[in-house]
PDB file of C-alpha atoms in Angstrom:
ATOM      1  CA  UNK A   1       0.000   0.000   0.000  1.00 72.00           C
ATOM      2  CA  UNK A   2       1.108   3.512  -0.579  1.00 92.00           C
ATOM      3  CA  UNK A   3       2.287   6.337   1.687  1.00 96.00           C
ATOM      4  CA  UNK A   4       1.889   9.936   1.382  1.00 97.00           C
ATOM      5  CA  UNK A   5       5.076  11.614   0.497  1.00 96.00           C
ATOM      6  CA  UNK A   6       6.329  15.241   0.270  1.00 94.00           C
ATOM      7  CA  UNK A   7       4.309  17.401  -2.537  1.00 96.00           C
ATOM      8  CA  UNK A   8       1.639  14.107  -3.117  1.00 97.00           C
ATOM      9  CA  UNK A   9      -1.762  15.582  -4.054  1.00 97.00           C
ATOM     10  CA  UNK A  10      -4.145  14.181  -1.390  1.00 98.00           C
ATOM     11  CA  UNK A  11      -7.879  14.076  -0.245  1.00 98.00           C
ATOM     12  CA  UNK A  12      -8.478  14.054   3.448  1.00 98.00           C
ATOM     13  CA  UNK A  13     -11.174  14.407   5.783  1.00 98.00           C
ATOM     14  CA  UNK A  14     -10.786  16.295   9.164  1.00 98.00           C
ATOM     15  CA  UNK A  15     -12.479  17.234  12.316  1.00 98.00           C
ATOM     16  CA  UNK A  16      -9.881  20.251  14.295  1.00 98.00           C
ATOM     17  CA  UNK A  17     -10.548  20.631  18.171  1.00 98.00           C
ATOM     18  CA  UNK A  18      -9.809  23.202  20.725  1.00 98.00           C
ATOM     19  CA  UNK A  19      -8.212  21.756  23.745  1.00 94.00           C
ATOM     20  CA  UNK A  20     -11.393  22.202  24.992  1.00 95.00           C
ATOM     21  CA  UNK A  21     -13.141  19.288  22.807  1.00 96.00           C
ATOM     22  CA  UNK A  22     -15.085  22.529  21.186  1.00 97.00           C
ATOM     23  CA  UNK A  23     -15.013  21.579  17.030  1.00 98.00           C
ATOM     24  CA  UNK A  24     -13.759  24.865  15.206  1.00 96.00           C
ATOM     25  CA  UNK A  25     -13.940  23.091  11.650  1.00 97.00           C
ATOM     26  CA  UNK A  26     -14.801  19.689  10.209  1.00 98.00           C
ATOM     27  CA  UNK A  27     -15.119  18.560   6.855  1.00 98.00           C
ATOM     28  CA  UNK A  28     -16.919  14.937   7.339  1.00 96.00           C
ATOM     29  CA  UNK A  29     -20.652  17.488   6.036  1.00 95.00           C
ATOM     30  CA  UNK A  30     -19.040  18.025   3.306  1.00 97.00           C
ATOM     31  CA  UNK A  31     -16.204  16.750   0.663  1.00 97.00           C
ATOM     32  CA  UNK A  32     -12.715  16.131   1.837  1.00 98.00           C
ATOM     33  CA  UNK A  33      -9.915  18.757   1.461  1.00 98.00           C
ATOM     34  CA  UNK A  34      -7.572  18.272  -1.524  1.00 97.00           C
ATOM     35  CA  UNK A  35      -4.379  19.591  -1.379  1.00 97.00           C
ATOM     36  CA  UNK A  36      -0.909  19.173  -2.685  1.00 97.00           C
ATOM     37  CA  UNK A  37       2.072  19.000   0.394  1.00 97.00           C
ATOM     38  CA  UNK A  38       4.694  21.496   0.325  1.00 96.00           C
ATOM     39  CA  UNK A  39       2.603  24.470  -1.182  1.00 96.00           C
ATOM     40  CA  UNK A  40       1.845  26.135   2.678  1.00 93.00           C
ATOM     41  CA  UNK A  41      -1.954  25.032   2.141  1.00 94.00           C
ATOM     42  CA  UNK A  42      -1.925  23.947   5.121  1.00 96.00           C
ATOM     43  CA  UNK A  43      -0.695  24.700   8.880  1.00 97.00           C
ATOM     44  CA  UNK A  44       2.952  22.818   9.129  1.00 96.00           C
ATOM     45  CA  UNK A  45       1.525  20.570  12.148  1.00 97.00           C
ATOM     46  CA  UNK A  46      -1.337  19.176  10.084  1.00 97.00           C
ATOM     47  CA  UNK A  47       0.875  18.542   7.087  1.00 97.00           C
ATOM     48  CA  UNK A  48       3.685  17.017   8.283  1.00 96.00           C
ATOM     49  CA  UNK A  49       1.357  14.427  10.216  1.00 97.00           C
ATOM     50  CA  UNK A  50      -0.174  13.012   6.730  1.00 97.00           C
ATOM     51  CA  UNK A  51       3.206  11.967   5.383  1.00 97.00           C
ATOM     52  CA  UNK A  52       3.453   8.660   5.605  1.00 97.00           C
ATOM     53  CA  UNK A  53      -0.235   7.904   5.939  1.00 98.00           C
ATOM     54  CA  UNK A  54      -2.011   5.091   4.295  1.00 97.00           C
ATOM     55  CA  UNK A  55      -5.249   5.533   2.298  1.00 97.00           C
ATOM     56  CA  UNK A  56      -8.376   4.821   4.889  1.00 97.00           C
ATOM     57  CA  UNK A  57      -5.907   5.413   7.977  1.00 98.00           C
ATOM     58  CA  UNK A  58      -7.388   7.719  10.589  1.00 98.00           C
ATOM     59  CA  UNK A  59      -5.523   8.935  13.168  1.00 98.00           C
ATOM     60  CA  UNK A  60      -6.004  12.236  15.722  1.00 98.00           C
ATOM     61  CA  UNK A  61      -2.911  14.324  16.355  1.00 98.00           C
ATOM     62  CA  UNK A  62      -1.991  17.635  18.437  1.00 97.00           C
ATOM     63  CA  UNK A  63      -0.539  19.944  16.859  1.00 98.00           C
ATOM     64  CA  UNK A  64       1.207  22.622  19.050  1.00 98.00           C
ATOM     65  CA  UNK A  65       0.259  26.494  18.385  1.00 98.00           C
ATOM     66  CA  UNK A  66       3.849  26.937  17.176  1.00 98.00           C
ATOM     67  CA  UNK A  67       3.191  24.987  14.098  1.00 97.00           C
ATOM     68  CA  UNK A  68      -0.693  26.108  13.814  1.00 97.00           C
ATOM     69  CA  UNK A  69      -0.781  30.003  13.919  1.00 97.00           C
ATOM     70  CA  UNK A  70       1.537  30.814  16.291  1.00 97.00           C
ATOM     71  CA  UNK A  71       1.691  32.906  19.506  1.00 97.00           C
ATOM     72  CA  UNK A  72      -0.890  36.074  20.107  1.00 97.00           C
ATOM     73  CA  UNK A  73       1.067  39.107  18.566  1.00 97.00           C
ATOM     74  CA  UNK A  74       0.323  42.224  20.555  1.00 97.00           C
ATOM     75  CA  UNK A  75       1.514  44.376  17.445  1.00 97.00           C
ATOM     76  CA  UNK A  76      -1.602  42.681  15.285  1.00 96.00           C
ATOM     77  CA  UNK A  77      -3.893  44.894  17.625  1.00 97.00           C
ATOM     78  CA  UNK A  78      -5.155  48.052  16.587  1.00 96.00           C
ATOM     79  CA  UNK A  79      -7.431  51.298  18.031  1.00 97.00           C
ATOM     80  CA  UNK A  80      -9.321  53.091  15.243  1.00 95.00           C
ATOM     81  CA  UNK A  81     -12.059  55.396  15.418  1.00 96.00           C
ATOM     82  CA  UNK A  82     -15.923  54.369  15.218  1.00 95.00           C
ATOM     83  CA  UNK A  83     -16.614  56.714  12.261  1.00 93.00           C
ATOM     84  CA  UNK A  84     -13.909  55.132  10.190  1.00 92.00           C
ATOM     85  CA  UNK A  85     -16.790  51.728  10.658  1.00 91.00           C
ATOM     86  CA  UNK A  86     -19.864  51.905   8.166  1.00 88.00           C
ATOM     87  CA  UNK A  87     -22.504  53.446   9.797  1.00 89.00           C
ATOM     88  CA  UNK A  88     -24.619  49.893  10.005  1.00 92.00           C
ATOM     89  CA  UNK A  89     -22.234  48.342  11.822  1.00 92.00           C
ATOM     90  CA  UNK A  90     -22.671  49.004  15.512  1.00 94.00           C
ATOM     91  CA  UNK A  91     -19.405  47.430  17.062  1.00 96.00           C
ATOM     92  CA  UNK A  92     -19.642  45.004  20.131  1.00 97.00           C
ATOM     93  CA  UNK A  93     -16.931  42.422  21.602  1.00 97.00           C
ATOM     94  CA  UNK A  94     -16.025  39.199  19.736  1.00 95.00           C
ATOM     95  CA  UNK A  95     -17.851  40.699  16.284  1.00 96.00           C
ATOM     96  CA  UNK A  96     -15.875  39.691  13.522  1.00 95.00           C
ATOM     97  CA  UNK A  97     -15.120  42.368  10.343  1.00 94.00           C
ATOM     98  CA  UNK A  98     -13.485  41.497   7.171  1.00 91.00           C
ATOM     99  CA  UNK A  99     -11.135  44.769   5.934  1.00 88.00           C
ATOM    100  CA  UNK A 100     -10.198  44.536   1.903  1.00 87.00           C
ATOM    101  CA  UNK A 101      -6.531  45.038   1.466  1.00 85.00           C
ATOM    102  CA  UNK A 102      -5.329  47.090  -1.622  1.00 90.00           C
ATOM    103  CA  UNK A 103      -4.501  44.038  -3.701  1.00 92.00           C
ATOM    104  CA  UNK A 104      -8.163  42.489  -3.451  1.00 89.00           C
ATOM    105  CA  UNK A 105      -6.860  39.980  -0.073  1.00 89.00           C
ATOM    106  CA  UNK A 106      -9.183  40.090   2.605  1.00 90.00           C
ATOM    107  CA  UNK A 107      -8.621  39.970   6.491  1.00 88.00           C
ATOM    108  CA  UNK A 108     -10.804  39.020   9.227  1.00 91.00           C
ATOM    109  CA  UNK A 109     -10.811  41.197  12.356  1.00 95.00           C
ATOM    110  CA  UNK A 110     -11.981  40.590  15.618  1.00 96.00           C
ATOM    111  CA  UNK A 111     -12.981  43.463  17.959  1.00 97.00           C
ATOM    112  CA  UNK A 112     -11.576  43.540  21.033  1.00 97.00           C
ATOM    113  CA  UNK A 113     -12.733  46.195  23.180  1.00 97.00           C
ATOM    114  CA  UNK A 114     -15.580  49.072  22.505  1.00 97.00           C
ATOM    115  CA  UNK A 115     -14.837  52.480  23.441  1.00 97.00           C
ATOM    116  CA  UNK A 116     -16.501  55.953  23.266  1.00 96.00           C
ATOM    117  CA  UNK A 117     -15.362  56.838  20.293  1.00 96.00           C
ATOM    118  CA  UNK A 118     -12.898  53.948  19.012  1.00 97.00           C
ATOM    119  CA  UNK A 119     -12.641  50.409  18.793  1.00 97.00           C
ATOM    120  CA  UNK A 120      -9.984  47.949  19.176  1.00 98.00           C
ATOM    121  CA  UNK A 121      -9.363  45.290  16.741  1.00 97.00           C
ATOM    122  CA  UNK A 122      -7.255  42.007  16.620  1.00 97.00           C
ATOM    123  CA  UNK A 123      -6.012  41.218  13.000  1.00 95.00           C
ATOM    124  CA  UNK A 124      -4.795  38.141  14.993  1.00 96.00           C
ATOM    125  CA  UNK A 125      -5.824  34.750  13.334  1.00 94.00           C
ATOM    126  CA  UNK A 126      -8.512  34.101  15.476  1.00 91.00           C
ATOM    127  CA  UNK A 127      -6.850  30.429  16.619  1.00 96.00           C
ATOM    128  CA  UNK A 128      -3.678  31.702  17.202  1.00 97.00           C
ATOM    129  CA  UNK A 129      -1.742  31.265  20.587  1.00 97.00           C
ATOM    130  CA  UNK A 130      -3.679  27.833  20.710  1.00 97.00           C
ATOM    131  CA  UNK A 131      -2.818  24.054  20.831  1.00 98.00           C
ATOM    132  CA  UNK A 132      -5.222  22.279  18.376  1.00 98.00           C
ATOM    133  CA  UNK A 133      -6.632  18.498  18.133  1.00 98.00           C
ATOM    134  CA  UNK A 134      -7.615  17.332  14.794  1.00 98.00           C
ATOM    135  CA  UNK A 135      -8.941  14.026  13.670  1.00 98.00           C
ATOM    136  CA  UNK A 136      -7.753  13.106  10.317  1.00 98.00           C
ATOM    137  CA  UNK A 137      -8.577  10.213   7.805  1.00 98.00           C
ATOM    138  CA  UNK A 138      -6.665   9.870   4.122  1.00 98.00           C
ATOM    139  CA  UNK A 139      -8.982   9.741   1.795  1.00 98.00           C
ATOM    140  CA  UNK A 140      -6.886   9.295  -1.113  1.00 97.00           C
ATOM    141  CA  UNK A 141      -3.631   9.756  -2.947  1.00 97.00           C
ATOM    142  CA  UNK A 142      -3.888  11.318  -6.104  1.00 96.00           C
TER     143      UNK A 142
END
């Protein structure tokens, strides 16, 4: 039987955890994620644990927040005035925004704190400076 190997093209199904048992993401409601190793698809922990797997092998793995998204930066948080927001938007902890950069990217914010007359956001990804649990079965080699 085969083995994934560095830059295969695979199909896998996952189900990632917070330490807490809480599921952040699973793909078992829908199709499997294809991806090819060594393009930074995915987080290093996650892709380094499917070399070497077997088509139908499931296994669960931790993968430490060092090779997930990394530590909590405090320079990724940011104070900016309410009337820079659209005026629908009426900010409140934990909402998430999406900001367009100038090249089309998007990123997702996460507000932090409410003020008077600013808010504070955490560009941040919003699992970073976490351990994560994920349950993985190869679906296939391609």
């Amino acid at each position: 039987m085969s083995r994934v190997k560095e830059n295969d093209k695979v199909k896998v199904h996952y189900t990632g955890k917070l330490t807490t048992g809480q599921i952040f993401d699973s793909s078992l409601e829908r199709e499997p994620i294809e991806v090819t190793l060594g393009q930074g698809q995915l987080i290093p922990g996650f892709e380094k644990e499917l070399v070497n797997m077997e088509v139908n092998e499931k296994k669960t793995i931790t993968v430490p927040k060092e090779e997930a998204y990394g530590d909590i930066m405090e320079e990724l948080f940011h104070e900016i005035k309410k009337a820079e927001l659209p005026e629908d938007i009426k900010p409140e902890i934990g909402m998430m925004l999406v900001a367009k950069n100038p090249d089309g990217t998007e990123n997702q914010l996460r507000i932090t704190d409410v003020k008077e007359e600013s808010i504070v956001i955490d560009a941040n990804h919003v699992l970073a400076g976490q351990d994560l649990t994920f349950e993985l079965e190869l679906v296939a080699i391609l």
